[in-house]
Amino acid sequence: VGAAEGIASASEEDALPGDSGVWLFIFADMCAFAVFFLLFTVGRAANPVLYEASRVQLDPRFGLANTLVLLTSSWLVARAVHAVRAGDRARVVRGLAGALAVGAVFGVSKVSEWVSEVARGNTLLTNEFFSYYFAFTGIHFLHFVVGMAVLAVSVAKARHDALDARFRVWVESAGCYWHMVDLLWIVLFPMLYLQRTA
Amino acid sequence: VSAAAAQSERNATRAFAALVALSAASFVLVDTAATARLAVSVALAIAALKVRLVVVHFMDLTWRARGLRLAIELWIASVTALLLGGVWLAAR
């Protein structure tokens, strides 16, 4: 918990939803993605024609659908966190299980999109744009997989554990991590799919 | 359930509705607008607004956790400035 000193003071930790150590991880991860965004922006500025010719090969409907799916899953987690605070076990389980089910749609959609890109001949080695596209969405997907595992554990815990302060911190922490997965996609969506030059 | 908690939950649901609408709006805007740079800039500004909605209404990160909230706000501002800078400077 003390690891987050420098971002949150001891008195501020009480105001944090979830565990401050998880927040340290979340913020460090967001900073790592900010470096990815910098790399992409510099690459795009140096070679806008290549980036645009590559971008138009992506199907932005996948990007939008994935955005809506993650937003819905994130909202269901937010509802589950509120239910934990209200001590309503049925709503907690419903919210987390719903978030897990909707989240699975993102996994199917993302893999389908990758398969269609590879079938079109676009891989990690095609060019700089597609290297970044597969690397960034792949790293994001790893975060998504971890989040899904945490959500699955949370559903099991919500069914059996006491809805006490310890459990509240667990669900708030899991929720904030899941919202980070959503938040990073919110930036990746316009950056990769919508940045047209003409 | 306190009135504040109920209000917070209602705000999260309103934020969700706004997030869905903003996502669809940015998609349609970039797809149909005649001026690419302006449309992309608006889409990136919308993304920044969406990130703030998630931070405030889903993560529940208030200004009571001042250090972290400030760090996140700076992250949003920096990433948005970076992406907007890329859009406007690259074409010069």
PDB file of C-alpha atoms in Angstrom:
ATOM      1  CA  VAL A   1       0.000   0.000   0.000  1.00  0.00           C
ATOM      2  CA  GLY A   2       2.817   2.361   0.865  1.00  0.00           C
ATOM      3  CA  ALA A   3       4.246   1.785  -2.598  1.00  0.00           C
ATOM      4  CA  ALA A   4       1.973   4.443  -3.984  1.00  0.00           C
ATOM      5  CA  GLU A   5       3.631   7.231  -1.995  1.00  0.00           C
ATOM      6  CA  GLY A   6       4.427  10.050  -4.361  1.00  0.00           C
ATOM      7  CA  ILE A   7       1.148   9.657  -6.191  1.00  0.00           C
ATOM      8  CA  ALA A   8      -1.169   9.576  -3.162  1.00  0.00           C
ATOM      9  CA  SER A   9      -0.302  10.769   0.339  1.00  0.00           C
ATOM     10  CA  ALA A  10      -1.362   8.673   3.362  1.00  0.00           C
ATOM     11  CA  SER A  11      -4.398  10.858   4.029  1.00  0.00           C
ATOM     12  CA  GLU A  12      -5.427  10.733   0.395  1.00  0.00           C
ATOM     13  CA  GLU A  13      -5.335   6.924   0.359  1.00  0.00           C
ATOM     14  CA  ASP A  14      -8.588   6.885   2.339  1.00  0.00           C
ATOM     15  CA  ALA A  15     -10.252   8.747  -0.521  1.00  0.00           C
ATOM     16  CA  LEU A  16      -9.033   6.284  -3.153  1.00  0.00           C
ATOM     17  CA  PRO A  17     -11.450   3.706  -4.514  1.00  0.00           C
ATOM     18  CA  GLY A  18      -9.606   0.391  -4.139  1.00  0.00           C
ATOM     19  CA  ASP A  19      -6.012  -0.305  -3.201  1.00  0.00           C
ATOM     20  CA  SER A  20      -3.330   2.353  -3.719  1.00  0.00           C
ATOM     21  CA  GLY A  21      -0.842  -0.279  -4.941  1.00  0.00           C
ATOM     22  CA  VAL A  22      -3.255  -1.187  -7.738  1.00  0.00           C
ATOM     23  CA  TRP A  23      -3.546   2.511  -8.573  1.00  0.00           C
ATOM     24  CA  LEU A  24       0.238   2.762  -8.828  1.00  0.00           C
ATOM     25  CA  PHE A  25       0.166  -0.098 -11.341  1.00  0.00           C
ATOM     26  CA  ILE A  26      -2.728   1.499 -13.236  1.00  0.00           C
ATOM     27  CA  PHE A  27      -0.965   4.843 -13.536  1.00  0.00           C
ATOM     28  CA  ALA A  28       2.358   3.245 -14.531  1.00  0.00           C
ATOM     29  CA  ASP A  29       0.523   1.285 -17.220  1.00  0.00           C
ATOM     30  CA  MET A  30      -1.188   4.435 -18.485  1.00  0.00           C
ATOM     31  CA  CYS A  31       2.228   6.105 -18.738  1.00  0.00           C
ATOM     32  CA  ALA A  32       3.595   3.134 -20.707  1.00  0.00           C
ATOM     33  CA  PHE A  33       0.686   3.480 -23.155  1.00  0.00           C
ATOM     34  CA  ALA A  34       1.353   7.233 -23.379  1.00  0.00           C
ATOM     35  CA  VAL A  35       4.820   6.292 -24.703  1.00  0.00           C
ATOM     36  CA  PHE A  36       3.136   4.005 -27.262  1.00  0.00           C
ATOM     37  CA  PHE A  37       0.918   6.930 -28.339  1.00  0.00           C
ATOM     38  CA  LEU A  38       4.035   9.085 -28.697  1.00  0.00           C
ATOM     39  CA  LEU A  39       5.778   6.472 -30.861  1.00  0.00           C
ATOM     40  CA  PHE A  40       2.721   6.173 -33.092  1.00  0.00           C
ATOM     41  CA  THR A  41       2.300   9.947 -33.425  1.00  0.00           C
ATOM     42  CA  VAL A  42       5.961  10.474 -34.332  1.00  0.00           C
ATOM     43  CA  GLY A  43       5.813   7.607 -36.862  1.00  0.00           C
ATOM     44  CA  ARG A  44       2.609   8.961 -38.400  1.00  0.00           C
ATOM     45  CA  ALA A  45       4.068  12.461 -38.668  1.00  0.00           C
ATOM     46  CA  ALA A  46       7.144  11.078 -40.444  1.00  0.00           C
ATOM     47  CA  ASN A  47       5.175   8.955 -42.902  1.00  0.00           C
ATOM     48  CA  PRO A  48       1.542  10.109 -43.179  1.00  0.00           C
ATOM     49  CA  VAL A  49       0.980   8.504 -46.593  1.00  0.00           C
ATOM     50  CA  LEU A  50       1.933   5.012 -45.389  1.00  0.00           C
ATOM     51  CA  TYR A  51      -0.127   5.388 -42.206  1.00  0.00           C
ATOM     52  CA  GLU A  52      -3.203   6.555 -44.119  1.00  0.00           C
ATOM     53  CA  ALA A  53      -2.883   3.806 -46.746  1.00  0.00           C
ATOM     54  CA  SER A  54      -2.692   1.280 -43.896  1.00  0.00           C
ATOM     55  CA  ARG A  55      -5.415   2.830 -41.732  1.00  0.00           C
ATOM     56  CA  VAL A  56      -8.002   2.662 -44.521  1.00  0.00           C
ATOM     57  CA  GLN A  57      -7.534  -1.114 -44.600  1.00  0.00           C
ATOM     58  CA  LEU A  58      -8.861  -1.390 -41.028  1.00  0.00           C
ATOM     59  CA  ASP A  59     -12.598  -1.729 -40.508  1.00  0.00           C
ATOM     60  CA  PRO A  60     -13.576   1.092 -38.111  1.00  0.00           C
ATOM     61  CA  ARG A  61     -16.835  -0.715 -37.311  1.00  0.00           C
ATOM     62  CA  PHE A  62     -14.747  -3.212 -35.336  1.00  0.00           C
ATOM     63  CA  GLY A  63     -13.207  -0.289 -33.425  1.00  0.00           C
ATOM     64  CA  LEU A  64     -16.604   1.220 -32.645  1.00  0.00           C
ATOM     65  CA  ALA A  65     -18.155  -2.129 -31.687  1.00  0.00           C
ATOM     66  CA  ASN A  66     -15.258  -2.909 -29.362  1.00  0.00           C
ATOM     67  CA  THR A  67     -15.580   0.538 -27.791  1.00  0.00           C
ATOM     68  CA  LEU A  68     -19.291   0.036 -27.098  1.00  0.00           C
ATOM     69  CA  VAL A  69     -18.712  -3.467 -25.731  1.00  0.00           C
ATOM     70  CA  LEU A  70     -15.989  -2.326 -23.318  1.00  0.00           C
ATOM     71  CA  LEU A  71     -18.041   0.696 -22.217  1.00  0.00           C
ATOM     72  CA  THR A  72     -21.006  -1.563 -21.435  1.00  0.00           C
ATOM     73  CA  SER A  73     -18.841  -4.011 -19.512  1.00  0.00           C
ATOM     74  CA  SER A  74     -17.220  -1.144 -17.622  1.00  0.00           C
ATOM     75  CA  TRP A  75     -20.603   0.330 -16.701  1.00  0.00           C
ATOM     76  CA  LEU A  76     -21.776  -3.056 -15.369  1.00  0.00           C
ATOM     77  CA  VAL A  77     -18.666  -3.206 -13.158  1.00  0.00           C
ATOM     78  CA  ALA A  78     -19.386   0.324 -11.900  1.00  0.00           C
ATOM     79  CA  ARG A  79     -22.901  -0.842 -10.973  1.00  0.00           C
ATOM     80  CA  ALA A  80     -21.453  -3.868  -9.177  1.00  0.00           C
ATOM     81  CA  VAL A  81     -19.163  -1.598  -7.132  1.00  0.00           C
ATOM     82  CA  HIS A  82     -22.171   0.492  -6.100  1.00  0.00           C
ATOM     83  CA  ALA A  83     -23.998  -2.719  -5.162  1.00  0.00           C
ATOM     84  CA  VAL A  84     -21.075  -3.831  -2.962  1.00  0.00           C
ATOM     85  CA  ARG A  85     -21.239  -0.533  -1.098  1.00  0.00           C
ATOM     86  CA  ALA A  86     -25.004  -1.071  -0.666  1.00  0.00           C
ATOM     87  CA  GLY A  87     -24.458  -4.661   0.534  1.00  0.00           C
ATOM     88  CA  ASP A  88     -26.642  -6.101  -2.227  1.00  0.00           C
ATOM     89  CA  ARG A  89     -25.038  -9.472  -3.069  1.00  0.00           C
ATOM     90  CA  ALA A  90     -27.447 -10.414  -5.883  1.00  0.00           C
ATOM     91  CA  ARG A  91     -26.726  -7.172  -7.748  1.00  0.00           C
ATOM     92  CA  VAL A  92     -22.974  -7.572  -7.203  1.00  0.00           C
ATOM     93  CA  VAL A  93     -22.991 -11.049  -8.746  1.00  0.00           C
ATOM     94  CA  ARG A  94     -25.285  -9.927 -11.575  1.00  0.00           C
ATOM     95  CA  GLY A  95     -23.142  -6.894 -12.377  1.00  0.00           C
ATOM     96  CA  LEU A  96     -19.817  -8.742 -12.354  1.00  0.00           C
ATOM     97  CA  ALA A  97     -21.136 -11.762 -14.271  1.00  0.00           C
ATOM     98  CA  GLY A  98     -22.735  -9.433 -16.813  1.00  0.00           C
ATOM     99  CA  ALA A  99     -19.459  -7.526 -17.210  1.00  0.00           C
ATOM    100  CA  LEU A 100     -17.633 -10.808 -17.737  1.00  0.00           C
ATOM    101  CA  ALA A 101     -20.134 -12.008 -20.358  1.00  0.00           C
ATOM    102  CA  VAL A 102     -20.104  -8.717 -22.274  1.00  0.00           C
ATOM    103  CA  GLY A 103     -16.311  -8.549 -21.952  1.00  0.00           C
ATOM    104  CA  ALA A 104     -16.052 -11.942 -23.669  1.00  0.00           C
ATOM    105  CA  VAL A 105     -17.642 -10.349 -26.752  1.00  0.00           C
ATOM    106  CA  PHE A 106     -14.626  -8.015 -26.974  1.00  0.00           C
ATOM    107  CA  GLY A 107     -12.314 -11.041 -27.004  1.00  0.00           C
ATOM    108  CA  VAL A 108     -14.226 -12.712 -29.832  1.00  0.00           C
ATOM    109  CA  SER A 109     -14.452  -9.462 -31.805  1.00  0.00           C
ATOM    110  CA  LYS A 110     -10.746  -8.641 -31.413  1.00  0.00           C
ATOM    111  CA  VAL A 111      -9.601 -12.098 -32.469  1.00  0.00           C
ATOM    112  CA  SER A 112     -12.011 -11.980 -35.455  1.00  0.00           C
ATOM    113  CA  GLU A 113     -10.557  -8.642 -36.493  1.00  0.00           C
ATOM    114  CA  TRP A 114      -6.972  -9.908 -36.252  1.00  0.00           C
ATOM    115  CA  VAL A 115      -7.880 -13.008 -38.277  1.00  0.00           C
ATOM    116  CA  SER A 116      -9.482 -10.877 -41.001  1.00  0.00           C
ATOM    117  CA  GLU A 117      -6.420  -8.589 -41.118  1.00  0.00           C
ATOM    118  CA  VAL A 118      -4.037 -11.535 -41.405  1.00  0.00           C
ATOM    119  CA  ALA A 119      -6.267 -13.061 -44.109  1.00  0.00           C
ATOM    120  CA  ARG A 120      -5.921  -9.762 -45.982  1.00  0.00           C
ATOM    121  CA  GLY A 121      -2.142 -10.116 -45.718  1.00  0.00           C
ATOM    122  CA  ASN A 122      -1.571  -7.610 -42.939  1.00  0.00           C
ATOM    123  CA  THR A 123       0.713  -8.852 -40.170  1.00  0.00           C
ATOM    124  CA  LEU A 124       3.092  -7.504 -37.548  1.00  0.00           C
ATOM    125  CA  LEU A 125       5.790  -7.383 -40.267  1.00  0.00           C
ATOM    126  CA  THR A 126       3.802  -5.665 -43.035  1.00  0.00           C
ATOM    127  CA  ASN A 127       4.876  -2.106 -42.227  1.00  0.00           C
ATOM    128  CA  GLU A 128       5.343   0.292 -39.301  1.00  0.00           C
ATOM    129  CA  PHE A 129       1.627   1.083 -38.977  1.00  0.00           C
ATOM    130  CA  PHE A 130       0.643  -2.570 -38.740  1.00  0.00           C
ATOM    131  CA  SER A 131       3.554  -3.324 -36.388  1.00  0.00           C
ATOM    132  CA  TYR A 132       2.147  -0.710 -34.017  1.00  0.00           C
ATOM    133  CA  TYR A 133      -1.435  -1.820 -34.651  1.00  0.00           C
ATOM    134  CA  PHE A 134      -0.746  -5.455 -33.741  1.00  0.00           C
ATOM    135  CA  ALA A 135       1.670  -4.608 -30.904  1.00  0.00           C
ATOM    136  CA  PHE A 136      -0.564  -2.035 -29.186  1.00  0.00           C
ATOM    137  CA  THR A 137      -3.810  -3.948 -29.603  1.00  0.00           C
ATOM    138  CA  GLY A 138      -1.965  -7.147 -28.577  1.00  0.00           C
ATOM    139  CA  ILE A 139      -0.589  -5.585 -25.387  1.00  0.00           C
ATOM    140  CA  HIS A 140      -4.016  -4.109 -24.696  1.00  0.00           C
ATOM    141  CA  PHE A 141      -5.496  -7.575 -25.241  1.00  0.00           C
ATOM    142  CA  LEU A 142      -3.128  -9.047 -22.612  1.00  0.00           C
ATOM    143  CA  HIS A 143      -4.462  -6.462 -20.156  1.00  0.00           C
ATOM    144  CA  PHE A 144      -7.973  -7.476 -21.206  1.00  0.00           C
ATOM    145  CA  VAL A 145      -7.225 -11.173 -20.522  1.00  0.00           C
ATOM    146  CA  VAL A 146      -5.862 -10.342 -17.061  1.00  0.00           C
ATOM    147  CA  GLY A 147      -8.964  -8.227 -16.413  1.00  0.00           C
ATOM    148  CA  MET A 148     -11.269 -11.062 -17.470  1.00  0.00           C
ATOM    149  CA  ALA A 149      -9.470 -13.440 -15.096  1.00  0.00           C
ATOM    150  CA  VAL A 150      -9.789 -10.926 -12.247  1.00  0.00           C
ATOM    151  CA  LEU A 151     -13.496 -10.475 -13.048  1.00  0.00           C
ATOM    152  CA  ALA A 152     -14.010 -14.265 -13.015  1.00  0.00           C
ATOM    153  CA  VAL A 153     -12.344 -14.513  -9.580  1.00  0.00           C
ATOM    154  CA  SER A 154     -14.459 -11.562  -8.430  1.00  0.00           C
ATOM    155  CA  VAL A 155     -17.685 -13.319  -9.477  1.00  0.00           C
ATOM    156  CA  ALA A 156     -16.669 -16.414  -7.466  1.00  0.00           C
ATOM    157  CA  LYS A 157     -15.729 -14.296  -4.450  1.00  0.00           C
ATOM    158  CA  ALA A 158     -18.983 -12.315  -4.702  1.00  0.00           C
ATOM    159  CA  ARG A 159     -20.965 -15.544  -4.427  1.00  0.00           C
ATOM    160  CA  HIS A 160     -19.251 -16.805  -1.258  1.00  0.00           C
ATOM    161  CA  ASP A 161     -17.201 -14.110   0.517  1.00  0.00           C
ATOM    162  CA  ALA A 162     -18.556 -11.747   3.131  1.00  0.00           C
ATOM    163  CA  LEU A 163     -19.425  -8.342   1.661  1.00  0.00           C
ATOM    164  CA  ASP A 164     -17.073  -6.590   4.085  1.00  0.00           C
ATOM    165  CA  ALA A 165     -14.538  -3.758   3.726  1.00  0.00           C
ATOM    166  CA  ARG A 166     -11.883  -6.162   2.458  1.00  0.00           C
ATOM    167  CA  PHE A 167     -14.152  -7.405  -0.325  1.00  0.00           C
ATOM    168  CA  ARG A 168     -15.175  -3.826  -1.170  1.00  0.00           C
ATOM    169  CA  VAL A 169     -11.503  -2.890  -1.678  1.00  0.00           C
ATOM    170  CA  TRP A 170     -11.032  -6.002  -3.867  1.00  0.00           C
ATOM    171  CA  VAL A 171     -13.985  -5.161  -6.118  1.00  0.00           C
ATOM    172  CA  GLU A 172     -13.103  -1.460  -6.308  1.00  0.00           C
ATOM    173  CA  SER A 173      -9.521  -2.377  -7.290  1.00  0.00           C
ATOM    174  CA  ALA A 174     -10.664  -4.944  -9.865  1.00  0.00           C
ATOM    175  CA  GLY A 175     -13.167  -2.399 -11.178  1.00  0.00           C
ATOM    176  CA  CYS A 176     -10.584   0.371 -11.550  1.00  0.00           C
ATOM    177  CA  TYR A 177      -8.258  -1.998 -13.417  1.00  0.00           C
ATOM    178  CA  TRP A 178     -11.124  -2.950 -15.751  1.00  0.00           C
ATOM    179  CA  HIS A 179     -11.993   0.720 -16.311  1.00  0.00           C
ATOM    180  CA  MET A 180      -8.328   1.310 -17.254  1.00  0.00           C
ATOM    181  CA  VAL A 181      -8.633  -1.381 -19.962  1.00  0.00           C
ATOM    182  CA  ASP A 182     -11.691   0.519 -21.234  1.00  0.00           C
ATOM    183  CA  LEU A 183      -9.977   3.913 -20.913  1.00  0.00           C
ATOM    184  CA  LEU A 184      -6.929   2.857 -22.946  1.00  0.00           C
ATOM    185  CA  TRP A 185      -9.177   1.537 -25.708  1.00  0.00           C
ATOM    186  CA  ILE A 186     -11.016   4.873 -25.751  1.00  0.00           C
ATOM    187  CA  VAL A 187      -7.723   6.468 -26.900  1.00  0.00           C
ATOM    188  CA  LEU A 188      -6.631   3.586 -29.165  1.00  0.00           C
ATOM    189  CA  PHE A 189      -9.933   3.705 -31.094  1.00  0.00           C
ATOM    190  CA  PRO A 190      -9.589   7.203 -32.626  1.00  0.00           C
ATOM    191  CA  MET A 191      -5.797   6.971 -32.821  1.00  0.00           C
ATOM    192  CA  LEU A 192      -5.734   3.784 -34.901  1.00  0.00           C
ATOM    193  CA  TYR A 193      -9.072   3.822 -36.754  1.00  0.00           C
ATOM    194  CA  LEU A 194     -10.266   7.417 -37.116  1.00  0.00           C
ATOM    195  CA  GLN A 195      -7.176   9.530 -37.803  1.00  0.00           C
ATOM    196  CA  ARG A 196      -7.772  10.101 -41.485  1.00  0.00           C
ATOM    197  CA  THR A 197      -5.620  12.588 -43.359  1.00  0.00           C
ATOM    198  CA  ALA A 198      -7.897  13.243 -46.299  1.00  0.00           C
TER     199      ALA A 198
ATOM    200  CA  VAL B   1     -28.379   3.272   0.426  1.00  0.00           C
ATOM    201  CA  SER B   2     -27.580   6.953   1.003  1.00  0.00           C
ATOM    202  CA  ALA B   3     -28.906   9.666  -1.267  1.00  0.00           C
ATOM    203  CA  ALA B   4     -25.323  10.455  -2.304  1.00  0.00           C
ATOM    204  CA  ALA B   5     -24.664   6.826  -3.265  1.00  0.00           C
ATOM    205  CA  ALA B   6     -27.909   6.652  -5.247  1.00  0.00           C
ATOM    206  CA  GLN B   7     -27.019   9.901  -7.014  1.00  0.00           C
ATOM    207  CA  SER B   8     -23.529   8.576  -7.789  1.00  0.00           C
ATOM    208  CA  GLU B   9     -25.028   5.459  -9.367  1.00  0.00           C
ATOM    209  CA  ARG B  10     -27.459   7.534 -11.436  1.00  0.00           C
ATOM    210  CA  ASN B  11     -24.540   9.695 -12.587  1.00  0.00           C
ATOM    211  CA  ALA B  12     -22.647   6.561 -13.687  1.00  0.00           C
ATOM    212  CA  THR B  13     -25.633   5.500 -15.796  1.00  0.00           C
ATOM    213  CA  ARG B  14     -25.932   8.984 -17.335  1.00  0.00           C
ATOM    214  CA  ALA B  15     -22.194   8.902 -18.048  1.00  0.00           C
ATOM    215  CA  PHE B  16     -22.621   5.530 -19.763  1.00  0.00           C
ATOM    216  CA  ALA B  17     -25.363   6.942 -22.008  1.00  0.00           C
ATOM    217  CA  ALA B  18     -23.143   9.929 -22.832  1.00  0.00           C
ATOM    218  CA  LEU B  19     -20.165   7.657 -23.558  1.00  0.00           C
ATOM    219  CA  VAL B  20     -22.182   5.581 -26.024  1.00  0.00           C
ATOM    220  CA  ALA B  21     -23.544   8.695 -27.748  1.00  0.00           C
ATOM    221  CA  LEU B  22     -20.101  10.345 -27.937  1.00  0.00           C
ATOM    222  CA  SER B  23     -18.516   7.180 -29.361  1.00  0.00           C
ATOM    223  CA  ALA B  24     -21.144   6.948 -32.106  1.00  0.00           C
ATOM    224  CA  ALA B  25     -20.852  10.692 -32.776  1.00  0.00           C
ATOM    225  CA  SER B  26     -17.085  10.606 -33.270  1.00  0.00           C
ATOM    226  CA  PHE B  27     -17.409   7.615 -35.612  1.00  0.00           C
ATOM    227  CA  VAL B  28     -20.077   9.307 -37.762  1.00  0.00           C
ATOM    228  CA  LEU B  29     -18.289  12.660 -37.703  1.00  0.00           C
ATOM    229  CA  VAL B  30     -14.959  11.329 -38.973  1.00  0.00           C
ATOM    230  CA  ASP B  31     -16.735   9.159 -41.537  1.00  0.00           C
ATOM    231  CA  THR B  32     -18.788  11.976 -43.039  1.00  0.00           C
ATOM    232  CA  ALA B  33     -17.009  15.292 -42.401  1.00  0.00           C
ATOM    233  CA  ALA B  34     -15.432  17.068 -45.360  1.00  0.00           C
ATOM    234  CA  THR B  35     -12.516  18.525 -43.377  1.00  0.00           C
ATOM    235  CA  ALA B  36     -10.382  15.632 -42.132  1.00  0.00           C
ATOM    236  CA  ARG B  37      -8.118  17.499 -39.707  1.00  0.00           C
ATOM    237  CA  LEU B  38     -10.960  19.305 -37.981  1.00  0.00           C
ATOM    238  CA  ALA B  39     -13.078  16.145 -37.740  1.00  0.00           C
ATOM    239  CA  VAL B  40     -10.170  14.117 -36.333  1.00  0.00           C
ATOM    240  CA  SER B  41      -9.416  16.892 -33.835  1.00  0.00           C
ATOM    241  CA  VAL B  42     -13.004  16.847 -32.609  1.00  0.00           C
ATOM    242  CA  ALA B  43     -12.881  13.029 -32.365  1.00  0.00           C
ATOM    243  CA  LEU B  44      -9.702  13.252 -30.254  1.00  0.00           C
ATOM    244  CA  ALA B  45     -11.260  15.931 -28.023  1.00  0.00           C
ATOM    245  CA  ILE B  46     -14.289  13.653 -27.619  1.00  0.00           C
ATOM    246  CA  ALA B  47     -11.935  10.819 -26.602  1.00  0.00           C
ATOM    247  CA  ALA B  48     -10.420  13.066 -23.904  1.00  0.00           C
ATOM    248  CA  LEU B  49     -13.911  13.885 -22.613  1.00  0.00           C
ATOM    249  CA  LYS B  50     -14.787  10.176 -22.593  1.00  0.00           C
ATOM    250  CA  VAL B  51     -11.670   9.297 -20.599  1.00  0.00           C
ATOM    251  CA  ARG B  52     -12.627  11.956 -18.020  1.00  0.00           C
ATOM    252  CA  LEU B  53     -16.160  10.542 -17.785  1.00  0.00           C
ATOM    253  CA  VAL B  54     -14.710   7.082 -17.081  1.00  0.00           C
ATOM    254  CA  VAL B  55     -12.286   8.435 -14.471  1.00  0.00           C
ATOM    255  CA  VAL B  56     -14.918  10.513 -12.664  1.00  0.00           C
ATOM    256  CA  HIS B  57     -18.065   8.391 -12.915  1.00  0.00           C
ATOM    257  CA  PHE B  58     -16.803   4.793 -13.303  1.00  0.00           C
ATOM    258  CA  MET B  59     -13.548   4.864 -11.341  1.00  0.00           C
ATOM    259  CA  ASP B  60     -15.030   7.288  -8.795  1.00  0.00           C
ATOM    260  CA  LEU B  61     -11.706   9.104  -8.562  1.00  0.00           C
ATOM    261  CA  THR B  62     -12.608  12.392  -6.860  1.00  0.00           C
ATOM    262  CA  TRP B  63     -10.412  15.394  -6.043  1.00  0.00           C
ATOM    263  CA  ARG B  64     -10.231  14.117  -2.436  1.00  0.00           C
ATOM    264  CA  ALA B  65      -7.418  11.897  -3.773  1.00  0.00           C
ATOM    265  CA  ARG B  66      -5.759  15.062  -5.056  1.00  0.00           C
ATOM    266  CA  GLY B  67      -2.311  13.749  -6.023  1.00  0.00           C
ATOM    267  CA  LEU B  68      -3.569  10.862  -8.109  1.00  0.00           C
ATOM    268  CA  ARG B  69      -6.430  12.824  -9.654  1.00  0.00           C
ATOM    269  CA  LEU B  70      -3.999  15.566 -10.669  1.00  0.00           C
ATOM    270  CA  ALA B  71      -1.644  12.981 -12.180  1.00  0.00           C
ATOM    271  CA  ILE B  72      -4.509  11.472 -14.203  1.00  0.00           C
ATOM    272  CA  GLU B  73      -5.712  14.901 -15.371  1.00  0.00           C
ATOM    273  CA  LEU B  74      -2.166  15.699 -16.519  1.00  0.00           C
ATOM    274  CA  TRP B  75      -2.033  12.368 -18.339  1.00  0.00           C
ATOM    275  CA  ILE B  76      -5.280  13.177 -20.184  1.00  0.00           C
ATOM    276  CA  ALA B  77      -4.067  16.685 -21.087  1.00  0.00           C
ATOM    277  CA  SER B  78      -0.648  15.428 -22.246  1.00  0.00           C
ATOM    278  CA  VAL B  79      -1.991  12.573 -24.371  1.00  0.00           C
ATOM    279  CA  THR B  80      -4.638  14.824 -25.953  1.00  0.00           C
ATOM    280  CA  ALA B  81      -2.074  17.559 -26.698  1.00  0.00           C
ATOM    281  CA  LEU B  82       0.284  14.957 -28.165  1.00  0.00           C
ATOM    282  CA  LEU B  83      -2.335  13.477 -30.496  1.00  0.00           C
ATOM    283  CA  LEU B  84      -3.724  16.875 -31.522  1.00  0.00           C
ATOM    284  CA  GLY B  85      -0.195  18.145 -32.099  1.00  0.00           C
ATOM    285  CA  GLY B  86       0.427  15.160 -34.355  1.00  0.00           C
ATOM    286  CA  VAL B  87      -2.685  15.956 -36.391  1.00  0.00           C
ATOM    287  CA  TRP B  88      -1.896  19.657 -36.896  1.00  0.00           C
ATOM    288  CA  LEU B  89       1.898  19.656 -37.094  1.00  0.00           C
ATOM    289  CA  ALA B  90       2.259  16.625 -39.370  1.00  0.00           C
ATOM    290  CA  ALA B  91       0.404  18.301 -42.195  1.00  0.00           C
ATOM    291  CA  ARG B  92       2.587  21.448 -42.181  1.00  0.00           C
TER     292      ARG B  92
END
